[in-house]
């Protein structure tokens, strides 16, 4: 198989691209905005010095000590769909390597309300478990959780996807043979206690507490109705007594119940014990699956800032993007002359084979699509019948060969009109969805520029819940159901026509249309996409290869099934 993988044809480098300073500056400004927003939660809440005075590390210090240097890939950094007054959801999460193994790592922010459950947090915790399940990775929690922020309990506690759903996800992972480890610190009553107790293996600081209810809860359980002054004084006295002798200490959960497998007198020792336990977990050595030696791209990632235009109407060559992302700037393309608006091919990341699909931009061969019979000429960014067929076929073959997939999205949607309907475009879009679902593959989607209309779903996007592990945005990303101007015309065009028929002024409706365009634009930009959770992280262009490589290595670490390399079909087909 060496000739298929080690002798891949080169990608078009488009060497020495002319520096585009204006494009660079615009992309850099957006990346700086995202970085500033991501840094803000670290400065919020209790000052670091006060956290240290109570004998604790911050959640960021715990994460930095736990994972291997340089391996942390932050996720959901800006996620705050409920726009909490705290400016965050109280949980920090990432992909990171621990003891040579990729893990999903998550920790409660002990600088904010002692790690309380906040609105938006239940969904974030489900995404954490989903990611670990999709990639079949260990999940490592750093638990320091005071339970529900009670004034917001109605937005956190109940419902099918409320705070308790995470405990069932931990059980599902255990049933699937996927370990959940926890390091427990500080006081963890009520919801914090269940969070601490639900993992597979628990290692605790010797001052940690884990209980179904803390002192204030226990003190307030008697009686009913409002408090009077006597009952208030009784509560104060009971809380003081409970604080002196809290429930669920290490004396209980190490010496008696044994729920704490190990306890240590310092936080660094707890983190070191977690590292030792992760080292005991099963994982394939990446060399087992490598098809070639790892190699850097032949062109620097910094040139992406010149090649990827922020202006959506400017075309670029997808091969030149790939040449700055994949090993050796080489590939094997699948059926180049069929469905030319779509790139499908095999590439390598860290020496591992990955199937990759992307949209092409700009001019397409004359007379394409053939079913239009000259009525119109297709352009890149739109997806036609043959492109849908090629993606469905390629996905099916990747599934057969057990090759994880990456999708690079930049599209305006499917071809529209009756000719497209007669060409079965609508049904073939759903055929692609079926191919993805039946493949059982882990997938990663990157919104290079535009994620619009149905192809945002169909090209491995977030709705592919059983396959999509991650969706990454960039400074250039936009996501909307259709372009803002198109949406304004669709929503208000008839109203505009009625105004015209009645001889009424058009300016009020035009103002509504322009306001809608502005609102669409604001809610399609990278910061909003990350805050609303429409992407899992906005990555710097310079860091994109690091995320793609982490995904590839994670996908091969503990696969549920595999295909022997010499029995693969797709590499041979790509070489035809």
Coordinates of C-alpha atoms in Angstrom, one line a residue:
X1 CA 0.0 0.0 0.0
X2 CA 3.0 2.3 0.1
X3 CA 2.5 3.5 -3.4
X4 CA -1.0 4.8 -2.5
X5 CA -0.1 6.6 0.6
X6 CA 3.7 7.4 0.5
X7 CA 3.7 8.5 -3.1
X8 CA 0.7 10.9 -3.1
X9 CA 0.7 13.6 -5.8
X10 CA 1.5 17.1 -4.7
X11 CA -1.1 19.8 -4.0
X12 CA -1.0 23.1 -5.9
X13 CA 1.1 25.3 -3.5
X14 CA 0.5 28.5 -5.5
X15 CA 3.8 29.5 -4.1
X16 CA 4.7 33.0 -3.0
X17 CA 1.1 34.3 -2.8
X18 CA 1.1 38.0 -3.0
X19 CA 0.7 39.4 0.5
X20 CA -2.8 40.7 1.0
X21 CA -2.3 43.2 3.9
X22 CA -5.8 44.3 4.0
X23 CA -7.2 40.8 4.2
X24 CA -4.5 39.9 6.8
X25 CA -5.4 42.9 9.0
X26 CA -9.1 42.2 8.8
X27 CA -8.7 38.5 9.8
X28 CA -6.2 39.4 12.5
X29 CA -8.6 42.0 14.0
X30 CA -11.4 39.4 14.3
X31 CA -9.0 36.8 15.8
X32 CA -7.9 39.4 18.4
X33 CA -11.5 40.2 19.2
X34 CA -12.2 36.5 19.8
X35 CA -9.0 36.1 21.9
X36 CA -10.0 39.1 24.1
X37 CA -13.5 37.6 24.6
X38 CA -12.0 34.2 25.5
X39 CA -9.6 35.8 28.0
X40 CA -12.2 37.8 29.9
X41 CA -13.6 34.9 32.0
X42 CA -10.2 34.2 33.4
X43 CA -10.1 37.6 34.9
X44 CA -13.7 37.4 36.2
X45 CA -14.9 36.2 39.6
X46 CA -12.7 35.6 42.6
X47 CA -9.1 36.9 42.1
X48 CA -6.5 34.1 41.7
X49 CA -4.7 35.2 44.8
X50 CA -7.8 34.6 46.9
X51 CA -8.3 31.2 45.4
X52 CA -4.7 30.4 46.2
X53 CA -5.2 31.6 49.8
X54 CA -7.9 29.0 50.4
X55 CA -5.4 26.3 49.3
X56 CA -6.7 25.8 45.7
X57 CA -5.5 26.2 42.2
X58 CA -7.8 27.8 39.6
X59 CA -9.4 25.6 37.0
X60 CA -7.0 26.9 34.3
X61 CA -4.0 26.1 36.5
X62 CA -5.4 22.6 37.1
X63 CA -5.8 22.0 33.4
X64 CA -2.4 23.3 32.6
X65 CA -0.8 21.0 35.1
X66 CA -2.9 18.0 34.0
X67 CA -2.3 18.0 30.2
X68 CA 0.9 17.7 28.2
X69 CA 2.4 21.1 27.4
X70 CA 1.3 22.3 24.0
X71 CA -1.5 19.8 23.6
X72 CA -4.5 21.8 25.0
X73 CA -7.1 22.6 22.3
X74 CA -9.7 24.8 23.9
X75 CA -13.3 24.2 23.1
X76 CA -16.5 26.2 23.7
X77 CA -14.4 29.1 25.1
X78 CA -17.1 31.7 24.3
X79 CA -20.2 29.5 24.8
X80 CA -22.8 31.5 26.8
X81 CA -26.1 31.1 25.1
X82 CA -28.1 32.5 28.0
X83 CA -25.8 35.6 28.3
X84 CA -25.3 35.0 32.0
X85 CA -24.3 37.9 34.2
X86 CA -21.2 36.0 35.0
X87 CA -20.2 36.1 31.4
X88 CA -19.7 32.3 31.2
X89 CA -21.3 28.9 31.9
X90 CA -19.1 27.8 34.7
X91 CA -17.3 24.9 32.9
X92 CA -14.1 25.0 31.0
X93 CA -13.4 22.2 28.4
X94 CA -10.9 21.2 25.8
X95 CA -9.2 18.4 24.0
X96 CA -5.8 17.6 25.6
X97 CA -3.2 14.8 25.8
X98 CA -2.7 13.2 29.2
X99 CA 0.1 10.6 29.5
X100 CA 0.3 10.2 25.8
X101 CA -3.5 9.8 25.3
X102 CA -6.0 12.3 23.9
X103 CA -8.7 13.0 26.4
X104 CA -11.7 15.3 26.7
X105 CA -11.0 17.4 29.8
X106 CA -13.5 19.6 31.6
X107 CA -13.4 21.5 34.8
X108 CA -15.7 23.6 36.9
X109 CA -14.6 27.3 37.3
X110 CA -14.0 27.6 41.0
X111 CA -13.5 31.3 40.6
X112 CA -17.2 31.8 39.8
X113 CA -19.7 31.0 42.5
X114 CA -17.5 28.1 43.6
X115 CA -18.2 26.2 40.4
X116 CA -22.0 26.5 40.4
X117 CA -24.4 25.1 37.8
X118 CA -25.3 28.1 35.6
X119 CA -27.7 28.5 32.7
X120 CA -26.3 27.0 29.5
X121 CA -24.0 24.7 31.5
X122 CA -26.2 21.5 31.1
X123 CA -26.0 21.7 27.3
X124 CA -22.2 22.3 27.5
X125 CA -21.7 19.3 29.7
X126 CA -23.7 17.2 27.2
X127 CA -21.5 18.4 24.4
X128 CA -18.5 17.3 26.4
X129 CA -19.9 13.8 26.8
X130 CA -21.0 13.7 23.2
X131 CA -17.4 14.6 22.1
X132 CA -15.9 11.9 24.2
X133 CA -18.5 9.4 22.9
X134 CA -18.0 10.3 19.2
X135 CA -14.3 10.0 19.5
X136 CA -14.3 7.2 22.1
X137 CA -12.0 9.1 24.4
X138 CA -11.6 9.1 28.1
X139 CA -13.4 12.0 29.8
X140 CA -11.6 13.6 32.7
X141 CA -13.4 16.0 35.0
X142 CA -12.0 18.4 37.5
X143 CA -14.9 18.7 39.9
X144 CA -15.2 21.7 42.2
X145 CA -19.0 22.3 42.1
X146 CA -21.2 24.0 44.6
X147 CA -24.4 22.8 42.9
X148 CA -27.2 24.8 41.3
X149 CA -27.2 28.6 41.3
X150 CA -30.5 28.5 43.1
X151 CA -31.9 31.8 41.8
X152 CA -31.6 30.3 38.3
X153 CA -32.7 26.8 39.1
X154 CA -35.7 27.0 36.7
X155 CA -33.2 27.5 33.8
X156 CA -30.8 24.7 34.9
X157 CA -32.5 21.9 36.8
X158 CA -35.4 20.4 34.9
X159 CA -36.1 19.1 31.4
X160 CA -34.8 16.3 29.1
X161 CA -31.4 18.1 28.7
X162 CA -31.2 19.6 32.2
X163 CA -28.5 19.3 34.7
X164 CA -29.2 15.7 35.6
X165 CA -28.9 14.4 32.0
X166 CA -25.1 14.5 32.3
X167 CA -25.2 11.7 35.0
X168 CA -27.0 9.4 32.5
X169 CA -24.5 10.3 29.9
X170 CA -21.7 9.2 32.2
X171 CA -23.6 5.9 32.7
X172 CA -24.0 5.5 28.9
X173 CA -20.3 6.0 28.5
X174 CA -19.6 3.3 31.2
X175 CA -21.9 0.9 29.4
X176 CA -20.0 1.6 26.2
X177 CA -16.7 0.9 27.9
X178 CA -15.6 4.5 27.9
X179 CA -14.1 5.6 31.2
X180 CA -15.0 8.9 33.0
X181 CA -12.4 9.9 35.6
X182 CA -12.7 12.7 38.2
X183 CA -10.4 14.7 40.3
X184 CA -12.5 16.2 43.2
X185 CA -11.6 19.4 45.0
X186 CA -13.4 21.6 47.5
X187 CA -17.0 21.3 48.6
X188 CA -19.4 19.5 46.2
X189 CA -22.9 19.4 47.6
X190 CA -26.2 18.4 45.9
X191 CA -25.7 18.6 42.1
X192 CA -22.0 18.9 42.7
X193 CA -22.1 15.7 44.7
X194 CA -23.8 13.8 41.9
X195 CA -21.3 15.3 39.4
X196 CA -18.5 14.0 41.6
X197 CA -20.0 10.6 42.2
X198 CA -21.1 9.7 38.7
X199 CA -17.7 9.1 37.0
X200 CA -16.0 5.7 36.8
X201 CA -13.1 6.4 39.1
X202 CA -12.7 9.2 41.6
X203 CA -9.5 10.7 43.0
X204 CA -9.9 13.4 45.6
X205 CA -8.0 16.0 47.6
X206 CA -8.1 15.1 51.2
X207 CA -10.1 18.3 52.1
X208 CA -12.7 17.6 49.4
X209 CA -16.3 17.0 50.3
X210 CA -19.0 15.2 48.2
X211 CA -22.6 15.0 49.5
X212 CA -26.2 14.8 48.4
X213 CA -26.8 18.1 50.3
X214 CA -24.6 20.6 52.1
X215 CA -25.1 22.3 55.5
X216 CA -27.4 25.1 54.3
X217 CA -29.6 22.5 52.5
X218 CA -29.8 20.2 55.5
X219 CA -30.4 23.2 57.9
X220 CA -33.4 24.4 55.8
X221 CA -35.1 21.0 55.3
X222 CA -37.5 21.2 58.3
X223 CA -40.7 23.2 58.3
X224 CA -42.7 24.9 55.6
X225 CA -43.5 28.3 54.3
X226 CA -41.7 31.6 54.9
X227 CA -39.0 32.1 57.6
X228 CA -39.6 34.1 60.7
X229 CA -36.8 35.6 63.0
X230 CA -36.7 32.6 65.3
X231 CA -36.5 30.1 62.4
X232 CA -33.8 32.3 60.8
X233 CA -31.7 32.1 64.0
X234 CA -32.2 28.3 64.1
X235 CA -31.0 28.0 60.6
X236 CA -27.9 30.1 61.4
X237 CA -27.1 27.8 64.3
X238 CA -27.7 24.6 62.3
X239 CA -25.5 25.9 59.5
X240 CA -22.7 26.6 61.9
X241 CA -23.0 23.1 63.4
X242 CA -23.0 21.5 59.9
X243 CA -20.0 23.6 58.8
X244 CA -18.0 22.3 61.8
X245 CA -18.9 18.8 60.8
X246 CA -19.8 18.7 57.1
X247 CA -21.2 15.7 55.4
X248 CA -19.3 13.7 52.8
X249 CA -15.7 14.3 53.8
X250 CA -12.8 12.1 52.9
X251 CA -13.2 10.4 56.3
X252 CA -16.6 9.2 55.0
X253 CA -15.9 8.6 51.3
X254 CA -12.4 7.2 51.5
X255 CA -12.4 5.4 54.9
X256 CA -16.1 4.2 54.9
X257 CA -17.8 4.1 51.5
X258 CA -14.6 3.8 49.4
X259 CA -16.1 6.1 46.7
X260 CA -12.9 8.0 46.7
X261 CA -10.4 5.5 45.2
X262 CA -7.5 7.6 46.3
X263 CA -6.9 10.8 48.3
X264 CA -3.9 13.1 48.4
X265 CA -3.0 16.1 50.6
X266 CA -2.1 18.4 47.6
X267 CA -3.8 19.3 44.4
X268 CA -0.6 18.5 42.3
X269 CA -0.7 15.0 43.7
X270 CA -4.3 14.6 42.7
X271 CA -3.5 15.7 39.2
X272 CA -0.4 13.4 39.0
X273 CA -2.6 10.5 40.2
X274 CA -5.1 11.2 37.4
X275 CA -2.2 11.2 34.9
X276 CA -1.1 7.8 36.2
X277 CA -4.7 6.4 35.9
X278 CA -5.0 7.7 32.3
X279 CA -1.7 5.9 31.5
X280 CA -3.4 2.7 32.5
X281 CA -6.2 3.1 29.9
X282 CA -6.2 1.2 26.6
X283 CA -5.2 3.1 23.5
X284 CA -3.6 2.2 20.2
X285 CA -0.2 3.6 19.5
X286 CA -0.6 6.0 16.6
X287 CA 2.1 4.1 14.7
X288 CA -0.3 1.1 14.4
X289 CA -2.5 3.1 12.0
X290 CA 0.0 5.4 10.3
X291 CA 0.3 5.1 6.5
X292 CA 3.4 7.3 6.4
X293 CA 5.8 9.1 8.6
X294 CA 4.3 12.4 9.9
X295 CA 5.5 15.4 7.9
X296 CA 4.7 19.1 8.0
X297 CA 3.1 20.9 5.1
X298 CA 5.6 22.3 2.5
X299 CA 4.1 25.8 2.8
X300 CA 3.6 27.8 6.1
X301 CA 0.1 28.2 7.7
X302 CA 0.8 31.9 7.9
X303 CA 0.1 32.1 4.1
X304 CA -3.5 31.2 4.8
X305 CA -4.1 34.8 5.8
X306 CA -3.3 35.8 2.2
X307 CA -5.1 32.9 0.4
X308 CA -8.4 32.7 2.2
X309 CA -10.3 35.9 1.3
X310 CA -12.6 37.4 3.9
X311 CA -14.7 38.7 1.1
X312 CA -17.2 35.9 0.3
X313 CA -17.4 36.8 -3.4
X314 CA -13.7 36.4 -4.0
X315 CA -12.7 32.8 -5.2
X316 CA -9.7 30.9 -4.1
X317 CA -8.2 27.4 -4.8
X318 CA -9.1 24.8 -2.2
X319 CA -5.9 22.9 -3.1
X320 CA -3.8 25.9 -1.9
X321 CA -5.7 25.9 1.4
X322 CA -5.1 22.1 1.8
X323 CA -1.4 22.5 0.9
X324 CA -0.9 24.5 4.1
X325 CA -2.9 22.1 6.3
X326 CA -2.0 18.5 5.4
X327 CA 1.2 16.4 5.7
X328 CA 3.7 16.9 2.9
X329 CA 1.2 19.1 1.0
X330 CA 0.1 15.9 -0.9
X331 CA -3.2 14.1 -1.5
X332 CA -5.1 11.6 -3.6
X333 CA -8.2 13.1 -5.2
X334 CA -11.3 11.1 -5.8
X335 CA -13.0 11.5 -9.2
X336 CA -11.8 15.0 -10.0
X337 CA -13.7 15.3 -13.2
X338 CA -17.0 14.2 -11.8
X339 CA -18.9 16.8 -9.7
X340 CA -16.1 19.4 -10.1
X341 CA -17.7 21.8 -7.6
X342 CA -16.7 19.4 -4.8
X343 CA -13.3 18.3 -3.8
X344 CA -13.0 14.7 -2.3
X345 CA -9.7 13.1 -1.5
X346 CA -7.4 11.3 0.9
X347 CA -4.9 13.3 2.9
X348 CA -2.6 12.6 5.8
X349 CA -2.4 14.3 9.2
X350 CA 0.3 13.1 11.6
X351 CA 0.8 10.2 9.1
X352 CA -2.8 9.1 9.5
X353 CA -5.2 8.7 6.6
X354 CA -8.2 11.0 6.6
X355 CA -11.0 11.5 4.0
X356 CA -11.6 15.2 3.2
X357 CA -14.4 16.9 1.4
X358 CA -14.5 20.6 0.5
X359 CA -16.3 23.1 -1.8
X360 CA -14.6 24.5 -4.8
X361 CA -15.0 28.2 -5.7
X362 CA -15.0 30.1 -8.9
X363 CA -15.5 28.9 -12.5
X364 CA -16.6 25.4 -13.4
X365 CA -16.2 23.6 -16.7
X366 CA -18.4 25.0 -19.5
X367 CA -21.7 23.3 -19.8
X368 CA -21.9 22.2 -16.2
X369 CA -24.3 21.0 -14.9
X370 CA -25.2 19.0 -17.9
X371 CA -28.9 18.7 -16.8
X372 CA -29.2 22.5 -17.3
X373 CA -28.7 22.0 -21.0
X374 CA -27.2 25.4 -21.4
X375 CA -29.9 27.2 -19.6
X376 CA -27.4 28.4 -17.1
X377 CA -23.7 27.9 -16.2
X378 CA -22.8 26.5 -12.8
X379 CA -20.3 28.2 -10.4
X380 CA -18.4 26.9 -7.5
X381 CA -20.0 27.3 -4.1
X382 CA -23.3 25.9 -5.4
X383 CA -23.8 22.1 -5.2
X384 CA -25.2 20.2 -8.1
X385 CA -26.4 16.7 -8.7
X386 CA -23.0 15.2 -9.5
X387 CA -21.4 16.8 -6.5
X388 CA -24.0 15.3 -4.2
X389 CA -23.6 11.9 -5.7
X390 CA -19.8 12.1 -5.4
X391 CA -20.0 13.1 -1.7
X392 CA -22.4 10.3 -0.9
X393 CA -20.3 7.8 -2.7
X394 CA -17.0 9.1 -1.1
X395 CA -18.6 9.0 2.4
X396 CA -19.8 5.5 1.9
X397 CA -16.3 4.4 0.8
X398 CA -14.7 6.2 3.8
X399 CA -17.2 4.3 6.0
X400 CA -16.2 1.0 4.4
X401 CA -12.5 1.7 4.9
X402 CA -13.1 3.2 8.4
X403 CA -11.4 6.5 7.6
X404 CA -12.4 9.5 9.8
X405 CA -13.7 12.5 7.7
X406 CA -13.1 16.3 7.7
X407 CA -15.5 18.6 5.9
X408 CA -14.4 22.1 4.8
X409 CA -17.6 24.1 4.2
X410 CA -17.9 27.2 2.0
X411 CA -21.1 27.1 0.0
X412 CA -24.2 29.1 -1.1
X413 CA -26.5 26.1 -1.1
X414 CA -27.9 23.5 -3.5
X415 CA -28.8 24.3 -7.1
X416 CA -32.4 25.6 -7.2
X417 CA -35.2 25.6 -9.8
X418 CA -37.3 23.0 -11.6
X419 CA -34.4 21.7 -13.6
X420 CA -32.6 21.0 -10.3
X421 CA -35.7 19.3 -8.9
X422 CA -36.0 17.1 -12.1
X423 CA -32.3 16.2 -11.5
X424 CA -33.2 14.9 -8.0
X425 CA -31.1 17.4 -6.1
X426 CA -33.5 17.5 -3.2
X427 CA -33.5 13.7 -2.8
X428 CA -29.8 13.3 -3.3
X429 CA -29.2 15.8 -0.5
X430 CA -31.0 13.4 1.8
X431 CA -29.1 10.5 0.3
X432 CA -25.9 12.2 1.5
X433 CA -27.4 12.5 4.9
X434 CA -28.1 8.7 4.9
X435 CA -24.5 8.0 3.8
X436 CA -23.2 10.0 6.7
X437 CA -25.5 8.4 9.2
X438 CA -24.8 4.8 8.1
X439 CA -21.0 5.4 8.0
X440 CA -20.6 5.4 11.8
X441 CA -17.5 7.6 11.3
X442 CA -16.3 10.4 13.5
X443 CA -16.3 13.7 11.6
X444 CA -15.1 17.2 12.0
X445 CA -16.6 20.2 10.1
X446 CA -14.8 23.5 9.5
X447 CA -16.8 26.5 8.3
X448 CA -14.1 28.1 6.1
X449 CA -16.4 31.0 5.1
X450 CA -20.1 30.3 4.4
X451 CA -22.2 27.7 6.1
X452 CA -25.7 28.2 4.5
X453 CA -28.9 26.4 3.7
X454 CA -29.2 22.6 3.6
X455 CA -25.5 21.9 2.8
X456 CA -24.5 23.1 6.3
X457 CA -26.3 20.1 7.6
X458 CA -25.5 17.7 4.7
X459 CA -21.7 18.3 4.7
X460 CA -21.0 16.8 8.1
X461 CA -22.3 19.8 10.1
X462 CA -23.5 19.9 13.7
X463 CA -26.9 18.3 13.0
X464 CA -25.1 15.0 12.1
X465 CA -25.3 14.3 15.9
X466 CA -24.1 10.7 15.7
X467 CA -21.1 11.6 13.6
X468 CA -20.1 15.2 14.0
X469 CA -17.6 15.4 16.9
X470 CA -16.7 19.0 16.4
X471 CA -17.5 22.0 14.3
X472 CA -14.8 24.7 14.1
X473 CA -15.3 28.3 13.0
X474 CA -12.7 30.7 11.8
X475 CA -12.4 34.5 11.6
X476 CA -13.9 34.2 8.1
X477 CA -16.9 32.1 9.1
X478 CA -20.5 33.0 8.6
X479 CA -23.5 30.7 9.3
X480 CA -27.1 31.6 8.2
X481 CA -30.0 29.9 6.6
X482 CA -29.5 32.1 3.5
X483 CA -27.5 35.2 2.7
X484 CA -28.8 38.3 4.5
X485 CA -30.0 40.1 1.4
X486 CA -31.8 37.0 0.1
X487 CA -33.5 36.5 3.5
X488 CA -34.7 40.1 3.6
X489 CA -36.1 39.7 0.1
X490 CA -37.8 36.4 1.0
X491 CA -39.3 37.8 4.3
X492 CA -40.4 41.2 3.1
X493 CA -40.5 41.1 -0.7
X494 CA -44.2 40.5 -0.9
X495 CA -44.8 43.3 1.6
X496 CA -42.7 45.6 -0.6
X497 CA -44.8 44.6 -3.6
X498 CA -48.1 45.3 -1.8
X499 CA -46.9 48.7 -0.8
X500 CA -46.0 49.4 -4.4
X501 CA -49.4 48.2 -5.6
X502 CA -51.2 50.5 -3.1
X503 CA -49.1 53.5 -4.1
X504 CA -47.7 53.7 -0.5
X505 CA -44.1 54.8 0.3
X506 CA -41.5 52.0 -0.1
X507 CA -39.0 53.5 2.3
X508 CA -40.5 52.1 5.6
X509 CA -40.3 48.5 4.2
X510 CA -36.8 49.1 2.7
X511 CA -35.8 50.2 6.2
X512 CA -37.1 47.0 7.7
X513 CA -35.3 45.0 5.0
X514 CA -32.0 46.8 5.7
X515 CA -32.5 46.3 9.5
X516 CA -33.0 42.6 8.9
X517 CA -29.8 42.5 6.8
X518 CA -27.8 44.2 9.6
X519 CA -29.2 41.8 12.2
X520 CA -28.5 38.8 10.1
X521 CA -24.9 40.0 9.7
X522 CA -24.4 40.6 13.4
X523 CA -25.7 37.1 14.2
X524 CA -23.7 35.4 11.6
X525 CA -20.3 36.6 12.7
X526 CA -17.7 34.4 14.5
X527 CA -18.2 35.8 18.1
X528 CA -21.9 35.3 18.0
X529 CA -21.5 31.8 16.4
X530 CA -19.3 30.8 19.3
X531 CA -21.4 32.4 22.1
X532 CA -24.6 30.7 20.7
X533 CA -22.8 27.4 20.3
X534 CA -23.3 27.2 16.5
X535 CA -19.6 26.3 16.4
X536 CA -17.6 24.5 19.1
X537 CA -14.6 26.9 18.9
X538 CA -13.4 29.7 16.7
X539 CA -9.8 28.6 15.9
X540 CA -7.0 30.9 14.6
X541 CA -6.1 30.1 11.0
X542 CA -2.6 29.5 12.3
X543 CA -3.9 26.9 14.7
X544 CA -6.2 25.1 12.3
X545 CA -3.8 22.3 11.5
X546 CA -3.2 21.6 15.2
X547 CA -7.0 21.1 15.7
X548 CA -7.2 18.9 12.6
X549 CA -4.3 16.8 13.7
X550 CA -5.7 16.4 17.2
X551 CA -9.0 15.2 15.7
X552 CA -7.2 12.6 13.5
X553 CA -5.0 11.3 16.3
X554 CA -8.0 11.1 18.7
X555 CA -10.2 9.3 16.1
X556 CA -7.6 6.6 15.7
X557 CA -6.8 6.2 19.4
X558 CA -9.6 3.8 20.3
X559 CA -11.8 3.1 17.3
X560 CA -14.8 0.8 17.6
X561 CA -13.9 -0.9 14.3
X562 CA -11.0 -0.9 11.8
X563 CA -10.2 -1.9 8.2
X564 CA -6.9 -3.5 7.5
X565 CA -4.9 -1.1 5.3
X566 CA -4.2 -3.7 2.6
X567 CA -8.0 -4.4 2.3
X568 CA -9.0 -0.7 1.8
X569 CA -10.7 0.1 -1.5
X570 CA -10.7 3.9 -1.5
X571 CA -6.9 4.5 -1.9
X572 CA -6.9 2.2 -5.0
X573 CA -9.9 4.0 -6.5
X574 CA -8.3 7.4 -5.9
X575 CA -5.2 6.2 -7.8
X576 CA -7.1 5.3 -10.9

